[in-house]
XYZ file of C-alpha atoms in Angstrom:
609
model
C -19.845 13.933 -0.607
C -23.009 15.953 -1.114
C -26.125 14.800 0.702
C -29.721 15.817 1.300
C -30.976 14.680 4.684
C -34.603 15.445 3.861
C -34.556 13.367 0.681
C -32.159 10.832 2.249
C -29.848 10.972 -0.757
C -26.098 11.326 -1.197
C -23.793 11.681 -4.209
C -20.166 10.516 -4.241
C -17.460 9.792 -6.729
C -16.448 6.143 -6.813
C -12.926 7.091 -5.726
C -14.255 9.045 -2.744
C -16.619 6.192 -1.879
C -13.855 3.579 -2.003
C -11.630 5.599 0.337
C -14.402 6.651 2.726
C -13.532 5.801 6.301
C -14.121 7.208 9.757
C -10.580 7.338 11.006
C -7.059 8.401 9.988
C -6.267 8.842 6.314
C -3.144 8.203 4.329
C -0.853 11.245 4.389
C -0.098 11.078 0.669
C 0.235 13.922 -1.800
C 3.003 16.479 -1.888
C 5.930 16.130 -4.288
C 6.097 12.365 -3.734
C 2.422 12.042 -4.673
C 2.984 14.145 -7.806
C 5.869 11.910 -8.863
C 3.710 8.826 -8.509
C 0.844 10.469 -10.386
C 3.124 11.359 -13.284
C 4.469 7.834 -13.541
C 0.937 6.504 -13.223
C -0.123 8.608 -16.202
C 2.816 7.282 -18.206
C 1.993 3.625 -17.545
C -1.733 4.177 -18.116
C -0.904 5.560 -21.543
C 1.462 2.691 -22.360
C -1.035 0.015 -21.296
C -3.852 1.736 -23.139
C -1.899 1.605 -26.382
C -1.071 -2.060 -25.794
C -4.689 -3.021 -25.061
C -5.993 -1.052 -28.066
C -3.555 -2.943 -30.287
C -4.726 -6.300 -28.913
C -8.480 -5.583 -28.934
C -9.836 -2.830 -31.160
C -13.250 -3.004 -29.421
C -11.781 -2.014 -26.069
C -12.879 1.320 -24.604
C -11.088 3.498 -22.100
C -11.987 5.938 -19.305
C -15.574 4.717 -19.491
C -18.089 6.508 -17.268
C -19.907 4.130 -14.925
C -22.659 5.475 -12.702
C -25.725 4.265 -10.886
C -27.819 4.474 -7.752
C -27.676 2.052 -4.838
C -30.210 1.876 -2.014
C -28.867 0.926 1.406
C -30.562 1.276 4.807
C -33.042 3.803 3.490
C -30.436 5.980 1.738
C -30.144 6.414 -2.008
C -26.474 6.735 -2.957
C -25.580 8.060 -6.409
C -22.117 6.846 -7.430
C -20.136 7.814 -10.536
C -16.614 7.254 -11.802
C -14.461 6.181 -14.750
C -13.094 2.684 -15.256
C -9.652 2.598 -16.897
C -10.427 -0.130 -19.424
C -13.583 -1.981 -20.524
C -12.723 -4.919 -22.778
C -15.293 -7.132 -24.574
C -14.029 -10.672 -24.965
C -15.785 -13.948 -25.880
C -19.225 -13.065 -24.536
C -18.001 -11.312 -21.393
C -16.815 -7.845 -20.488
C -13.595 -7.373 -18.560
C -13.319 -4.419 -16.191
C -9.685 -3.491 -15.702
C -8.411 -0.879 -13.286
C -4.710 0.062 -13.394
C -2.847 1.059 -10.229
C 0.772 2.199 -9.988
C 2.729 1.120 -6.901
C 6.279 1.763 -5.721
C 6.939 -1.662 -4.195
C 8.678 -4.367 -6.240
C 6.390 -6.812 -8.038
C 5.299 -9.562 -7.973
C 4.293 -10.071 -4.327
C 1.745 -12.397 -2.668
C -1.835 -11.379 -3.451
C -2.677 -11.140 0.255
C 0.014 -8.476 0.635
C -1.519 -6.326 -2.112
C -4.984 -6.725 -0.626
C -3.756 -5.654 2.812
C -1.796 -2.677 1.465
C -4.405 -1.315 -0.979
C -7.919 -2.209 0.232
C -9.486 0.909 -1.354
C -8.406 -0.273 -4.822
C -10.407 -3.470 -4.412
C -13.413 -1.545 -3.103
C -13.247 0.772 -6.106
C -13.278 -2.093 -8.607
C -15.997 -3.938 -6.675
C -18.101 -0.762 -6.839
C -17.758 -0.516 -10.624
C -18.738 -4.163 -10.885
C -21.807 -3.666 -8.648
C -22.947 -0.623 -10.658
C -22.691 -2.426 -13.996
C -24.676 -5.345 -12.595
C -27.603 -3.023 -11.944
C -28.452 -3.176 -15.673
C -28.859 -6.353 -17.771
C -25.909 -7.249 -19.956
C -23.215 -9.823 -20.654
C -21.266 -11.559 -17.924
C -18.644 -9.455 -16.165
C -15.149 -10.097 -14.901
C -13.026 -7.596 -12.998
C -9.298 -7.388 -12.423
C -6.749 -5.028 -10.910
C -3.531 -4.544 -12.846
C -0.753 -3.407 -10.509
C 2.224 -1.750 -12.198
C 5.622 -1.229 -10.578
C 6.313 2.471 -11.088
C 10.041 2.252 -11.704
C 10.215 -0.708 -14.068
C 6.755 -1.195 -15.541
C 6.518 -4.804 -14.291
C 2.882 -5.754 -13.717
C 0.792 -8.180 -11.689
C -2.897 -8.973 -12.202
C -5.265 -9.754 -9.330
C -8.779 -10.923 -10.193
C -11.774 -9.832 -8.139
C -13.605 -12.640 -6.322
C -17.212 -12.900 -5.066
C -15.876 -12.296 -1.556
C -14.822 -8.790 -2.616
C -18.473 -7.792 -2.754
C -18.330 -7.810 1.042
C -15.862 -4.906 0.838
C -18.396 -2.955 -1.215
C -21.169 -3.729 1.265
C -18.963 -2.704 4.194
C -18.294 0.649 2.557
C -22.039 1.135 1.978
C -22.554 0.478 5.665
C -19.893 3.015 6.671
C -21.407 5.746 4.479
C -24.933 4.998 5.707
C -23.798 5.129 9.339
C -22.190 8.508 8.743
C -25.374 9.828 7.131
C -27.442 8.511 10.040
C -25.088 10.385 12.400
C -25.602 13.628 10.460
C -29.360 13.092 10.528
C -29.271 12.582 14.301
C -27.166 15.729 14.637
C -29.702 17.738 12.695
C -32.571 16.485 14.830
C -30.578 17.345 17.923
C -30.051 20.878 16.634
C -33.719 21.253 15.717
C -34.541 20.608 19.369
C -31.856 23.007 20.590
C -32.897 25.251 23.456
C -30.260 27.821 24.327
C -30.232 30.643 26.811
C -29.479 34.231 25.774
C -25.891 35.332 26.034
C -26.833 38.194 28.355
C -29.101 38.249 31.378
C -29.693 41.943 30.777
C -29.301 43.727 27.464
C -26.894 46.600 27.215
C -27.678 49.796 25.333
C -27.682 49.080 21.623
C -28.259 45.318 22.008
C -32.059 45.433 21.990
C -32.527 44.558 18.316
C -29.014 43.477 17.280
C -29.687 39.742 17.176
C -32.890 40.119 15.176
C -31.291 42.592 12.784
C -28.261 40.338 12.261
C -30.385 37.237 11.642
C -32.627 39.072 9.185
C -29.612 40.472 7.333
C -28.096 37.000 6.949
C -31.315 35.450 5.717
C -31.716 37.983 2.920
C -28.124 39.004 2.149
C -26.194 37.806 -0.888
C -23.003 39.461 0.368
C -21.125 39.399 3.686
C -22.765 41.147 6.619
C -20.704 43.706 8.541
C -21.079 43.762 12.324
C -19.152 46.679 13.801
C -19.396 47.378 17.519
C -16.952 48.694 20.128
C -14.852 46.380 22.288
C -16.912 45.236 25.260
C -20.225 45.418 23.369
C -20.632 41.632 23.478
C -20.195 40.815 19.782
C -19.310 37.177 20.513
C -22.505 36.542 22.432
C -24.704 38.225 19.842
C -23.004 36.359 16.984
C -23.454 33.011 18.708
C -27.113 33.702 19.465
C -27.666 34.442 15.797
C -25.672 31.390 14.645
C -27.449 28.979 16.996
C -30.788 30.308 15.795
C -29.807 29.656 12.159
C -28.625 26.144 13.039
C -31.817 25.387 14.943
C -34.077 26.509 12.108
C -32.043 24.568 9.542
C -31.241 27.701 7.537
C -27.588 26.590 7.717
C -26.073 23.368 9.032
C -22.649 24.306 10.380
C -20.838 27.271 11.945
C -17.177 28.011 11.182
C -15.921 30.649 13.617
C -12.505 32.118 12.858
C -10.400 34.266 15.120
C -6.626 34.562 15.230
C -5.977 34.325 18.971
C -6.349 31.097 20.974
C -7.700 33.127 23.913
C -10.512 34.396 21.670
C -11.210 30.860 20.505
C -11.445 29.635 24.093
C -13.871 32.442 24.878
C -16.125 31.247 22.058
C -15.997 27.677 23.410
C -16.845 28.766 26.949
C -19.650 31.035 25.781
C -21.223 28.245 23.724
C -21.007 25.828 26.639
C -22.699 28.328 28.930
C -25.452 29.151 26.438
C -26.303 25.547 25.566
C -25.978 23.810 28.931
C -29.285 21.933 29.569
C -31.710 23.994 31.628
C -32.708 20.923 33.673
C -29.239 20.637 35.160
C -28.743 21.789 38.721
C -27.216 25.282 38.620
C -24.137 26.102 40.578
C -22.405 29.414 41.046
C -19.696 29.874 38.438
C -17.924 32.603 36.571
C -19.950 33.698 33.566
C -17.499 33.607 30.615
C -19.617 36.161 28.807
C -19.665 38.921 31.390
C -16.942 37.703 33.826
C -19.403 38.007 36.682
C -20.987 35.545 39.124
C -24.041 33.803 37.685
C -26.171 30.693 38.127
C -25.136 29.099 34.809
C -24.644 25.334 35.182
C -21.097 24.045 35.160
C -20.621 22.843 31.534
C -17.821 20.448 32.490
C -20.322 17.909 33.902
C -23.087 18.333 31.317
C -23.748 16.498 28.056
C -22.914 18.606 25.033
C -25.977 19.814 23.140
C -23.999 21.522 20.374
C -20.937 19.609 19.159
C -18.038 22.086 19.263
C -14.381 21.607 18.338
C -11.560 24.082 18.743
C -8.876 23.333 16.150
C -5.290 23.926 17.164
C -2.257 23.705 14.879
C -0.700 20.398 13.865
C 2.526 21.283 15.716
C 0.601 21.824 18.968
C -0.972 18.368 18.625
C 2.376 16.635 18.077
C 3.604 14.210 20.770
C 6.469 12.731 18.744
C 10.106 13.345 19.646
C 10.422 15.635 16.618
C 7.768 17.388 14.567
C 8.396 15.454 11.353
C 5.170 14.400 9.632
C 6.563 11.540 7.578
C 4.869 8.228 8.279
C 8.083 6.193 8.381
C 9.659 8.577 10.915
C 6.732 8.852 13.325
C 5.566 5.890 15.394
C 2.266 7.694 15.943
C 1.587 7.668 12.173
C 3.178 4.414 11.009
C 0.578 1.630 11.242
C -2.053 4.046 12.550
C -4.889 2.369 10.630
C -4.427 -0.965 12.373
C -4.309 0.606 15.845
C -7.266 2.932 15.325
C -9.907 0.180 15.231
C -9.126 -0.942 18.791
C -7.960 2.388 20.237
C -11.313 3.568 21.593
C -10.613 7.027 20.134
C -13.993 7.103 18.394
C -15.299 8.368 21.737
C -14.076 11.835 20.802
C -16.683 12.141 18.053
C -19.354 9.803 19.412
C -19.468 10.839 23.068
C -20.604 14.404 23.679
C -19.161 14.331 27.203
C -15.628 13.375 26.178
C -13.070 16.080 26.995
C -11.833 17.669 23.780
C -9.166 20.052 25.013
C -5.683 19.818 23.531
C -4.076 18.128 26.530
C -6.768 15.418 26.562
C -6.161 14.775 22.863
C -2.407 14.583 23.382
C -2.758 12.214 26.333
C -5.171 9.945 24.450
C -2.970 9.903 21.354
C 0.141 9.133 23.372
C -1.615 6.250 25.140
C -3.006 4.731 21.912
C 0.096 5.477 19.789
C -2.087 7.536 17.433
C -1.272 11.026 16.176
C -3.542 13.456 18.112
C -3.985 15.574 14.994
C -5.621 12.561 13.317
C -8.101 12.429 16.217
C -9.051 16.021 15.410
C -9.201 15.323 11.675
C -11.529 12.370 12.236
C -13.810 14.076 14.749
C -14.399 17.292 12.806
C -16.979 15.810 10.424
C -19.274 15.150 13.396
C -19.069 18.647 14.896
C -21.621 21.437 14.457
C -19.202 24.274 15.238
C -15.587 24.516 14.087
C -13.468 27.145 15.833
C -9.990 27.970 14.617
C -7.552 30.278 12.919
C -8.079 32.098 9.607
C -5.614 29.722 7.912
C -8.046 26.797 7.915
C -10.203 28.642 5.400
C -7.882 31.074 3.609
C -4.459 29.368 3.481
C -3.882 26.881 0.625
C -1.569 24.833 2.849
C -4.051 24.453 5.702
C -7.555 24.638 4.245
C -7.544 20.917 3.409
C -8.366 20.082 7.038
C -11.796 21.672 6.644
C -12.283 21.182 2.920
C -11.475 17.460 3.056
C -14.170 16.619 5.602
C -16.958 14.336 4.323
C -20.200 16.232 3.938
C -18.610 19.666 4.341
C -20.498 22.115 2.136
C -19.532 25.812 2.416
C -22.854 26.734 0.778
C -24.600 25.316 3.868
C -22.146 26.880 6.315
C -22.126 30.168 8.214
C -18.659 31.725 8.297
C -17.937 34.198 11.095
C -14.676 36.132 10.794
C -13.955 37.818 14.116
C -11.461 40.685 14.296
C -12.110 40.841 10.558
C -9.990 43.947 10.019
C -7.006 41.562 10.292
C -8.213 39.265 7.500
C -6.558 40.983 4.480
C -3.116 41.017 6.112
C -3.430 37.480 7.508
C -4.496 36.098 4.141
C -1.601 37.911 2.475
C 0.749 36.307 5.022
C -0.509 32.886 3.931
C 0.685 33.634 0.390
C 4.063 35.032 1.507
C 7.330 33.090 1.797
C 10.794 33.553 3.225
C 14.119 31.770 2.634
C 17.673 32.133 3.933
C 20.990 31.005 2.525
C 21.930 29.502 5.905
C 18.889 27.206 5.957
C 19.361 26.332 2.291
C 22.974 25.307 2.943
C 21.864 23.015 5.781
C 19.313 21.422 3.457
C 21.974 20.961 0.788
C 24.080 19.047 3.324
C 21.090 16.850 4.181
C 20.495 16.074 0.513
C 24.136 15.019 0.125
C 23.946 12.862 3.252
C 20.733 11.197 2.028
C 22.289 10.656 -1.424
C 19.431 12.430 -3.143
C 19.394 12.333 -6.966
C 22.291 14.306 -8.414
C 20.140 16.614 -10.527
C 18.115 17.610 -7.461
C 21.313 18.325 -5.537
C 22.631 20.476 -8.369
C 19.378 22.462 -8.585
C 19.364 22.988 -4.825
C 23.022 24.028 -4.770
C 22.248 26.707 -7.362
C 19.369 27.938 -5.173
C 21.658 28.010 -2.136
C 24.295 30.009 -4.010
C 21.651 32.479 -5.193
C 20.446 33.071 -1.617
C 23.904 33.286 -0.066
C 25.047 35.947 -2.567
C 21.898 38.019 -2.307
C 22.479 41.500 -0.906
C 20.024 43.636 1.014
C 17.590 45.466 -1.293
C 14.111 46.919 -1.150
C 13.159 45.145 -4.376
C 14.963 42.573 -6.492
C 15.995 43.542 -9.987
C 13.786 41.886 -12.576
C 16.698 39.723 -13.705
C 17.223 38.455 -10.144
C 13.503 37.785 -9.720
C 13.453 35.862 -12.992
C 16.449 33.812 -11.848
C 14.754 33.006 -8.541
C 11.593 31.909 -10.335
C 13.649 29.761 -12.707
C 15.471 28.064 -9.814
C 12.202 27.345 -8.013
C 10.814 25.809 -11.198
C 13.905 23.631 -11.609
C 13.788 22.344 -8.034
C 10.073 21.656 -8.249
C 10.548 19.773 -11.498
C 13.161 17.551 -9.896
C 11.020 16.958 -6.798
C 8.076 16.016 -9.002
C 10.151 13.759 -11.199
C 12.077 11.600 -8.728
C 11.210 9.503 -5.681
C 12.758 11.179 -2.654
C 13.041 9.542 0.760
C 11.782 12.321 3.033
C 12.185 10.037 6.041
C 15.963 10.141 5.528
C 16.005 13.939 5.827
C 15.993 16.053 8.966
C 12.648 17.734 9.697
C 13.985 21.191 8.782
C 15.293 19.949 5.422
C 12.040 18.216 4.536
C 10.189 21.375 5.531
C 12.429 23.485 3.284
C 11.627 21.265 0.285
C 7.908 21.396 1.050
C 8.124 25.198 1.314
C 9.572 25.366 -2.201
C 6.696 23.202 -3.402
C 4.198 25.483 -1.668
C 5.758 28.551 -3.308
C 5.619 26.928 -6.740
C 1.963 26.048 -6.184
C 1.160 29.609 -5.120
C 2.910 31.079 -8.153
C 1.084 28.704 -10.476
C -2.291 29.483 -8.907
C -4.163 32.762 -8.647
C -2.049 35.730 -9.709
C -1.357 38.001 -6.738
C 0.894 41.082 -6.537
C 4.094 40.154 -4.725
C 7.247 41.997 -3.728
C 10.492 40.047 -4.123
C 13.049 41.658 -1.819
C 15.851 41.007 0.642
C 15.388 42.278 4.218
C 19.007 41.280 5.026
C 21.975 39.917 3.124
C 21.528 36.228 2.381
C 17.749 36.335 2.740
C 14.884 36.352 0.274
C 11.367 37.491 1.157
C 8.431 37.065 -1.201
C 5.698 39.216 0.281
C 2.134 39.130 -0.964
C 0.940 42.725 -1.153
C -2.745 42.064 -1.799
C -4.596 38.742 -1.419
C -7.982 40.096 -2.524
C -8.151 37.837 -5.597
C -7.682 34.798 -3.335
C -10.044 35.912 -0.544
C -13.057 36.861 -2.658
C -13.762 33.455 -4.282
C -13.542 31.729 -0.902
C -16.044 34.116 0.676
C -18.493 33.741 -2.198
C -18.665 29.995 -1.615
C -20.255 30.281 1.851
C -23.963 30.303 2.547
C -23.516 33.197 4.942
C -20.610 35.403 6.035
C -20.361 37.785 8.976
C -17.431 40.149 9.447
C -17.125 41.311 13.047
C -14.785 44.036 14.234
C -14.521 47.015 16.534
C -13.352 49.091 13.591
C -13.303 48.278 9.888
C -12.080 51.633 8.687
C -13.429 52.862 5.339
C -15.913 50.267 4.052
C -14.817 50.519 0.415
C -11.156 49.986 1.378
C -11.915 46.878 3.410
C -14.248 45.321 0.824
C -11.700 45.908 -1.929
C -8.996 44.237 0.208
C -11.286 41.204 0.545
C -12.053 40.944 -3.158
C -15.655 42.053 -2.812
C -17.757 44.665 -4.533
C -17.960 47.899 -2.552
C -21.227 48.376 -0.691
C -23.793 50.399 -2.619
C -23.964 54.059 -1.774
C -27.163 54.888 0.036
C -29.090 57.914 -1.264
C -29.375 60.817 1.156
C -32.545 60.689 3.249
C -35.489 62.562 1.767
C -36.571 65.731 3.514
C -39.642 65.190 5.662
C -42.921 66.271 4.130
C -44.073 69.636 5.548
C -47.663 70.386 6.462
C -49.532 72.306 3.722
C -49.447 75.665 5.501
C -45.700 75.414 6.264
C -45.004 74.174 2.724
C -46.773 77.178 1.185
C -45.021 79.500 3.603
C -41.636 78.070 2.610
C -42.607 78.402 -1.064
C -43.587 82.058 -0.585
C -40.261 82.738 1.129
C -38.351 81.221 -1.808
C -40.374 83.253 -4.324
C -39.733 86.432 -2.314
C -35.978 85.737 -2.310
C -36.065 85.271 -6.087
C -37.773 88.653 -6.550
C -35.186 90.401 -4.370
C -32.424 88.707 -6.354
C -33.902 89.978 -9.608
C -34.125 93.518 -8.248
């Protein structure tokens, strides 16, 4: 979703609009999602050919777009309907959806299981009704993925209520973002330091000015203890208050550093009208009269993001809906859970233990509380992976209204970024783990071809000897085996709930490797640190880092030491900084200039003699 709060407009795809919700989302995708998508493409093609043979006037993948006004917001919606069929003075809108459950089933069951499908079709119908034309009829054609059996469900006038409800949800979200902006415009924050240290006198102003005019990342190098965090937050809050940017993403690799950022923000933004009490200043670790932030309303909405594993309260960390009671049926429980307080109430405790306790009580995955609340936060604090790792960046990138071009990215301890990003594109496998996964696949009676492909992978790993670099033939074999396994995972339905968590994770790791290899080309070393082990180490992630950085409205690199500037910028996929010309010699007074000239002329004469 892209929106303009000043113009009160928003643009969404019809698919995004139909699935928009404030709450947990379906954990689809992965190899299982790819398998369904491939079968969906197959049945779409088959049904298209059948419809074209029955009605030569039918059209397919027709673009439908329009603008809808709701509660003062103008929403631009666009999408493609699968089939548009003229018939006896009417037009039939047909949307095709592939499902894995056996068909036919009662209509009420399909409506309960796939509400977004009905919203999507109702949206197409509402957009076409904006312009005069023949009568319209809309229907969903459900297709059983395995057999091709189909079931048609016609849209009814009552389905328009689903469309209106989705309009209301989007408008409420936009109103919340508008309120957040007005809150930030009125932000009054105290300086990070009661007394400036040497070198801090103009740092904030210089940093703000550099960000407002720079087209490239800004480097902020200062020694440990200088107070970089405080200066960076002063600058960021100023940019948020003026509306130059609308969100801050602050990345640092250590949880202790993240907590320091949270405490510093709380201290800087605590309302000045609150009664002060002596407390430990998190900025300078000294006694101060900063109000206790624990009892104050939050002026800036801040969220520290911890890993999914740290959120988990299940018996085993196994993120498969059917195996986790905190995920299965989460949508039904969310509405009455009261967990919306975490993004609506600025005073709600947001620390990890509070999230875990709330999730355990409501039988809702705590990570889904974080995922839901993030869209309403002004400051996101977390690890580098949430921006630079393909496997983790979806948490930020999937948030409604998230626009990197309107976001300030701060990378603290930035000298670590090249190596951390390279780690995100590196992989490791062992024959021992592969053998355990092979046993799980046999126990779960996985498809025979998948078992055979995995057994070949296991044998390859188990017979691998220690080496500093694989022979090209061995590397080619490893790539071939990964491709075979991925093809089988993409081509068959696999019950991940029947597998142990480690086995499911091993299959997902293969999928992640295949995705990395198919994406941006990065230099990698294929080697074996020990017998029976394979390491695929990314040597340089610059080609993956650079495009991400260029998408942000502002970037600040902070570090105590960057080393050579050209080396660091090259490792981050950026152009080296321009070389500054040497400073011009100061202009001499006329008498001194002539005297210097006479001295040079005298030296020339002596040289000639």
